Each structure stands twice: as structure tokens, then as C-alpha cells.
Amino acid sequence: MLLPRLLHALSHSLEDQAVFTLLEQNRYTQPHGLTLSPDDAHLLLAVREQALGHYDRVEIGVGAAAALIEVFAASVHMEADSFAGTLAELLELFYAIKSDTEDRIGDLVLIEAMKERFDGECGGAIELLRGSMEEYASRFRSGLTPGEESEDEEDAYER
């Protein structure tokens, strides 16, 4: 009888800590006119949990989500009214690419690659970023670095 209560209390304590950690990221977001509310933090945690379950992933702590918030807060394409929703989509994409590349890309390297494309060629469009990151993952799995062409692509240019 005591064990279920303890587990329930522990679960709430961990969620409260995760919310607190995400809200701490406001120190990075507020200088850019962006703020996460407690409801936004709960949304991001729900998206994270769903993505982790969908991709059969386990993650201790919310460090990747916090890093994503910190890095993307500086994007010129982030808007206050859609900040949490955009972060939710970016978080889901992050876990999709982590899974697709079998965790062989570090969190910060992947987040920086996402932001570079988001701010650059994708102009802040999530769907374009999704396509660009899927290509990035495909090239990574093939052993190519971004911008490097495969032999098939080189042959196509020579024709």
C-alpha cells in the first residue's frame, strides 16, 4: 500500500523538477522577448514523453529539451505567440532524428544543425526543416558529411 503512494509522490516530484528546469530556461528566452509559462512547460513535457514512447527511447532528465530551448531562443524566426508550439514541433523532430541516427549524433551537435537549417535554408518553416533534417540523417547514415556528395550524385552531375 505504501509503495504506490511513494511512486506517485516521486513521479510528481520528478515532473515538478522537470517543469522547474524548463522554466529556468526563461533566463535565455526573455532577452529575446520569449517566455515559457508553466502550461508551456507541461506541453513540452507531454510532447517529450509522447516522442520518447513513440521512438522507444529512454531519457533521464530534460537536458536535451532545455538545450533546445536555449539554442532556439536566439532564432530570428521564433515568435512569442507561437513559441511553445514551435518548440514542441522542434522537440518531436529532435527525437525523430536522434532515433533515425541511432543516437550517434550528440544532442548539442544535432540541435545546432537543426538551428542552422531553421535559421538558414528553411527560413523558420518546420516542414522544410523536417525534410532537411531527414536528408541530414540519411547522409549521416551513409557516412557523408553535410554538403558532401555521394558517388551517385557526382555521376548524375557529370552526365
PDB file of C-alpha atoms in Angstrom:
ATOM      1  CA  MET A   1       0.000   0.000   0.000  1.00  0.00           C
ATOM      2  CA  LEU A   2       2.803   2.386   0.793  1.00  0.00           C
ATOM      3  CA  LEU A   3       4.791   1.670  -2.381  1.00  0.00           C
ATOM      4  CA  PRO A   4       2.156   3.022  -4.825  1.00  0.00           C
ATOM      5  CA  ARG A   5       1.897   6.231  -2.789  1.00  0.00           C
ATOM      6  CA  LEU A   6       5.659   6.628  -2.755  1.00  0.00           C
ATOM      7  CA  LEU A   7       5.900   6.047  -6.501  1.00  0.00           C
ATOM      8  CA  HIS A   8       3.081   8.527  -7.126  1.00  0.00           C
ATOM      9  CA  ALA A   9       4.792  11.148  -4.940  1.00  0.00           C
ATOM     10  CA  LEU A  10       8.127  10.506  -6.640  1.00  0.00           C
ATOM     11  CA  SER A  11       6.531  10.843 -10.064  1.00  0.00           C
ATOM     12  CA  HIS A  12       5.026  14.217  -9.154  1.00  0.00           C
ATOM     13  CA  SER A  13       8.315  15.348  -7.658  1.00  0.00           C
ATOM     14  CA  LEU A  14      10.200  14.441 -10.852  1.00  0.00           C
ATOM     15  CA  GLU A  15       7.625  16.221 -13.010  1.00  0.00           C
ATOM     16  CA  ASP A  16       7.802  19.316 -10.800  1.00  0.00           C
ATOM     17  CA  GLN A  17      11.600  19.287 -11.139  1.00  0.00           C
ATOM     18  CA  ALA A  18      11.335  18.942 -14.928  1.00  0.00           C
ATOM     19  CA  VAL A  19       8.883  21.859 -15.132  1.00  0.00           C
ATOM     20  CA  PHE A  20      11.214  23.938 -12.959  1.00  0.00           C
ATOM     21  CA  THR A  21      14.191  23.090 -15.193  1.00  0.00           C
ATOM     22  CA  LEU A  22      12.306  24.109 -18.340  1.00  0.00           C
ATOM     23  CA  LEU A  23      11.069  27.335 -16.736  1.00  0.00           C
ATOM     24  CA  GLU A  24      14.661  28.163 -15.761  1.00  0.00           C
ATOM     25  CA  GLN A  25      15.343  28.484 -19.492  1.00  0.00           C
ATOM     26  CA  ASN A  26      13.391  31.756 -19.414  1.00  0.00           C
ATOM     27  CA  ARG A  27      16.676  33.386 -18.430  1.00  0.00           C
ATOM     28  CA  TYR A  28      17.788  32.671 -22.021  1.00  0.00           C
ATOM     29  CA  THR A  29      14.454  33.284 -23.715  1.00  0.00           C
ATOM     30  CA  GLN A  30      13.342  36.537 -22.063  1.00  0.00           C
ATOM     31  CA  PRO A  31      16.106  38.697 -23.594  1.00  0.00           C
ATOM     32  CA  HIS A  32      14.601  37.678 -26.960  1.00  0.00           C
ATOM     33  CA  GLY A  33      11.051  38.587 -25.909  1.00  0.00           C
ATOM     34  CA  LEU A  34      10.063  34.942 -25.410  1.00  0.00           C
ATOM     35  CA  THR A  35       8.732  33.352 -22.227  1.00  0.00           C
ATOM     36  CA  LEU A  36       7.614  29.868 -21.272  1.00  0.00           C
ATOM     37  CA  SER A  37       4.678  29.554 -18.892  1.00  0.00           C
ATOM     38  CA  PRO A  38       4.094  26.577 -16.584  1.00  0.00           C
ATOM     39  CA  ASP A  39       1.438  25.387 -19.077  1.00  0.00           C
ATOM     40  CA  ASP A  40       4.013  25.641 -21.881  1.00  0.00           C
ATOM     41  CA  ALA A  41       6.464  23.575 -19.834  1.00  0.00           C
ATOM     42  CA  HIS A  42       3.798  20.921 -19.245  1.00  0.00           C
ATOM     43  CA  LEU A  43       3.042  20.887 -23.003  1.00  0.00           C
ATOM     44  CA  LEU A  44       6.720  20.353 -23.806  1.00  0.00           C
ATOM     45  CA  LEU A  45       6.968  17.562 -21.244  1.00  0.00           C
ATOM     46  CA  ALA A  46       3.900  15.870 -22.723  1.00  0.00           C
ATOM     47  CA  VAL A  47       5.354  16.108 -26.253  1.00  0.00           C
ATOM     48  CA  ARG A  48       8.670  14.783 -24.937  1.00  0.00           C
ATOM     49  CA  GLU A  49       7.013  11.816 -23.227  1.00  0.00           C
ATOM     50  CA  GLN A  50       4.971  11.027 -26.332  1.00  0.00           C
ATOM     51  CA  ALA A  51       8.037  11.227 -28.603  1.00  0.00           C
ATOM     52  CA  LEU A  52      10.137   9.109 -26.254  1.00  0.00           C
ATOM     53  CA  GLY A  53       7.415   6.468 -26.212  1.00  0.00           C
ATOM     54  CA  HIS A  54       6.881   6.607 -29.968  1.00  0.00           C
ATOM     55  CA  TYR A  55      10.578   6.135 -30.712  1.00  0.00           C
ATOM     56  CA  ASP A  56      11.132   3.608 -27.891  1.00  0.00           C
ATOM     57  CA  ARG A  57      13.597   5.914 -26.201  1.00  0.00           C
ATOM     58  CA  VAL A  58      14.509   6.431 -22.563  1.00  0.00           C
ATOM     59  CA  GLU A  59      15.924   9.694 -21.308  1.00  0.00           C
ATOM     60  CA  ILE A  60      16.852  10.720 -17.800  1.00  0.00           C
ATOM     61  CA  GLY A  61      16.223  14.397 -17.164  1.00  0.00           C
ATOM     62  CA  VAL A  62      15.185  17.119 -19.564  1.00  0.00           C
ATOM     63  CA  GLY A  63      18.641  18.324 -20.582  1.00  0.00           C
ATOM     64  CA  ALA A  64      18.011  17.920 -24.308  1.00  0.00           C
ATOM     65  CA  ALA A  65      14.755  19.882 -24.121  1.00  0.00           C
ATOM     66  CA  ALA A  66      16.430  22.603 -22.060  1.00  0.00           C
ATOM     67  CA  ALA A  67      19.308  22.841 -24.550  1.00  0.00           C
ATOM     68  CA  LEU A  68      16.877  23.045 -27.467  1.00  0.00           C
ATOM     69  CA  ILE A  69      15.026  25.916 -25.750  1.00  0.00           C
ATOM     70  CA  GLU A  70      18.255  27.772 -25.022  1.00  0.00           C
ATOM     71  CA  VAL A  71      19.628  27.438 -28.564  1.00  0.00           C
ATOM     72  CA  PHE A  72      16.405  28.201 -30.432  1.00  0.00           C
ATOM     73  CA  ALA A  73      15.522  31.205 -28.247  1.00  0.00           C
ATOM     74  CA  ALA A  74      18.038  33.223 -30.272  1.00  0.00           C
ATOM     75  CA  SER A  75      16.410  32.362 -33.609  1.00  0.00           C
ATOM     76  CA  VAL A  76      15.074  35.310 -35.568  1.00  0.00           C
ATOM     77  CA  HIS A  77      12.165  33.090 -36.607  1.00  0.00           C
ATOM     78  CA  MET A  78      10.820  32.488 -33.091  1.00  0.00           C
ATOM     79  CA  GLU A  79       7.685  34.455 -32.286  1.00  0.00           C
ATOM     80  CA  ALA A  80       6.199  34.919 -28.829  1.00  0.00           C
ATOM     81  CA  ASP A  81       2.680  33.822 -29.784  1.00  0.00           C
ATOM     82  CA  SER A  82       3.842  30.507 -31.280  1.00  0.00           C
ATOM     83  CA  PHE A  83       6.976  29.896 -29.200  1.00  0.00           C
ATOM     84  CA  ALA A  84       5.771  26.864 -27.207  1.00  0.00           C
ATOM     85  CA  GLY A  85       4.116  25.248 -30.233  1.00  0.00           C
ATOM     86  CA  THR A  86       7.218  25.693 -32.360  1.00  0.00           C
ATOM     87  CA  LEU A  87       9.397  24.279 -29.586  1.00  0.00           C
ATOM     88  CA  ALA A  88       7.061  21.289 -29.312  1.00  0.00           C
ATOM     89  CA  GLU A  89       7.461  20.564 -33.032  1.00  0.00           C
ATOM     90  CA  LEU A  90      11.232  21.015 -32.813  1.00  0.00           C
ATOM     91  CA  LEU A  91      11.405  18.674 -29.827  1.00  0.00           C
ATOM     92  CA  GLU A  92       9.475  15.970 -31.659  1.00  0.00           C
ATOM     93  CA  LEU A  93      11.762  16.375 -34.691  1.00  0.00           C
ATOM     94  CA  PHE A  94      14.824  16.218 -32.441  1.00  0.00           C
ATOM     95  CA  TYR A  95      13.796  12.825 -31.062  1.00  0.00           C
ATOM     96  CA  ALA A  96      12.871  11.551 -34.529  1.00  0.00           C
ATOM     97  CA  ILE A  97      16.332  12.382 -35.861  1.00  0.00           C
ATOM     98  CA  LYS A  98      18.073  11.054 -32.727  1.00  0.00           C
ATOM     99  CA  SER A  99      16.260   7.771 -33.272  1.00  0.00           C
ATOM    100  CA  ASP A 100      16.871   7.780 -37.032  1.00  0.00           C
ATOM    101  CA  THR A 101      20.615   8.199 -36.491  1.00  0.00           C
ATOM    102  CA  GLU A 102      20.693   5.629 -33.687  1.00  0.00           C
ATOM    103  CA  ASP A 103      21.949   8.178 -31.144  1.00  0.00           C
ATOM    104  CA  ARG A 104      25.271   8.549 -32.943  1.00  0.00           C
ATOM    105  CA  ILE A 105      24.956  12.342 -33.046  1.00  0.00           C
ATOM    106  CA  GLY A 106      25.376  14.256 -29.803  1.00  0.00           C
ATOM    107  CA  ASP A 107      22.436  16.302 -28.568  1.00  0.00           C
ATOM    108  CA  LEU A 108      24.111  19.694 -28.962  1.00  0.00           C
ATOM    109  CA  VAL A 109      25.551  18.861 -32.373  1.00  0.00           C
ATOM    110  CA  LEU A 110      22.096  17.862 -33.583  1.00  0.00           C
ATOM    111  CA  ILE A 111      20.399  20.895 -32.023  1.00  0.00           C
ATOM    112  CA  GLU A 112      22.951  23.235 -33.623  1.00  0.00           C
ATOM    113  CA  ALA A 113      22.465  21.521 -37.014  1.00  0.00           C
ATOM    114  CA  MET A 114      18.707  21.963 -36.655  1.00  0.00           C
ATOM    115  CA  LYS A 115      19.031  25.648 -35.749  1.00  0.00           C
ATOM    116  CA  GLU A 116      21.482  26.356 -38.572  1.00  0.00           C
ATOM    117  CA  ARG A 117      18.991  24.971 -41.107  1.00  0.00           C
ATOM    118  CA  PHE A 118      15.956  26.503 -39.359  1.00  0.00           C
ATOM    119  CA  ASP A 119      17.507  29.984 -39.488  1.00  0.00           C
ATOM    120  CA  GLY A 120      19.083  29.465 -42.908  1.00  0.00           C
ATOM    121  CA  GLU A 121      17.686  27.476 -45.799  1.00  0.00           C
ATOM    122  CA  CYS A 122      14.360  26.698 -44.072  1.00  0.00           C
ATOM    123  CA  GLY A 123      13.531  30.275 -43.105  1.00  0.00           C
ATOM    124  CA  GLY A 124      11.797  29.150 -39.917  1.00  0.00           C
ATOM    125  CA  ALA A 125       9.486  26.658 -41.673  1.00  0.00           C
ATOM    126  CA  ILE A 126       9.160  23.454 -39.651  1.00  0.00           C
ATOM    127  CA  GLU A 127       8.134  21.290 -42.625  1.00  0.00           C
ATOM    128  CA  LEU A 128      11.164  22.426 -44.611  1.00  0.00           C
ATOM    129  CA  LEU A 129      13.326  21.744 -41.571  1.00  0.00           C
ATOM    130  CA  ARG A 130      11.827  18.267 -41.257  1.00  0.00           C
ATOM    131  CA  GLY A 131      12.802  17.485 -44.865  1.00  0.00           C
ATOM    132  CA  SER A 132      16.255  18.997 -44.458  1.00  0.00           C
ATOM    133  CA  MET A 133      16.901  17.050 -41.265  1.00  0.00           C
ATOM    134  CA  GLU A 134      15.675  13.805 -42.816  1.00  0.00           C
ATOM    135  CA  GLU A 135      18.221  14.369 -45.593  1.00  0.00           C
ATOM    136  CA  TYR A 136      20.851  15.183 -42.951  1.00  0.00           C
ATOM    137  CA  ALA A 137      20.084  11.895 -41.162  1.00  0.00           C
ATOM    138  CA  SER A 138      20.190   9.965 -44.428  1.00  0.00           C
ATOM    139  CA  ARG A 139      23.583  11.442 -45.309  1.00  0.00           C
ATOM    140  CA  PHE A 140      24.823  10.724 -41.800  1.00  0.00           C
ATOM    141  CA  ARG A 141      23.744   7.076 -42.040  1.00  0.00           C
ATOM    142  CA  SER A 142      25.506   6.863 -45.422  1.00  0.00           C
ATOM    143  CA  GLY A 143      28.715   8.189 -43.911  1.00  0.00           C
ATOM    144  CA  LEU A 144      28.559  11.505 -45.766  1.00  0.00           C
ATOM    145  CA  THR A 145      29.161  14.835 -44.113  1.00  0.00           C
ATOM    146  CA  PRO A 146      26.675  17.636 -44.789  1.00  0.00           C
ATOM    147  CA  GLY A 147      27.371  19.094 -48.221  1.00  0.00           C
ATOM    148  CA  GLU A 148      29.398  16.089 -49.364  1.00  0.00           C
ATOM    149  CA  GLU A 149      28.050  14.334 -52.454  1.00  0.00           C
ATOM    150  CA  SER A 150      27.724  10.599 -52.907  1.00  0.00           C
ATOM    151  CA  GLU A 151      29.263   8.940 -55.973  1.00  0.00           C
ATOM    152  CA  ASP A 152      25.770   8.543 -57.480  1.00  0.00           C
ATOM    153  CA  GLU A 153      25.165  12.278 -57.138  1.00  0.00           C
ATOM    154  CA  GLU A 154      28.567  13.065 -58.645  1.00  0.00           C
ATOM    155  CA  ASP A 155      27.823  10.746 -61.594  1.00  0.00           C
ATOM    156  CA  ALA A 156      24.481  12.472 -62.160  1.00  0.00           C
ATOM    157  CA  TYR A 157      26.221  15.868 -62.374  1.00  0.00           C
ATOM    158  CA  GLU A 158      28.778  14.578 -64.879  1.00  0.00           C
ATOM    159  CA  ARG A 159      26.120  13.372 -67.336  1.00  0.00           C
TER     160      ARG A 159
END
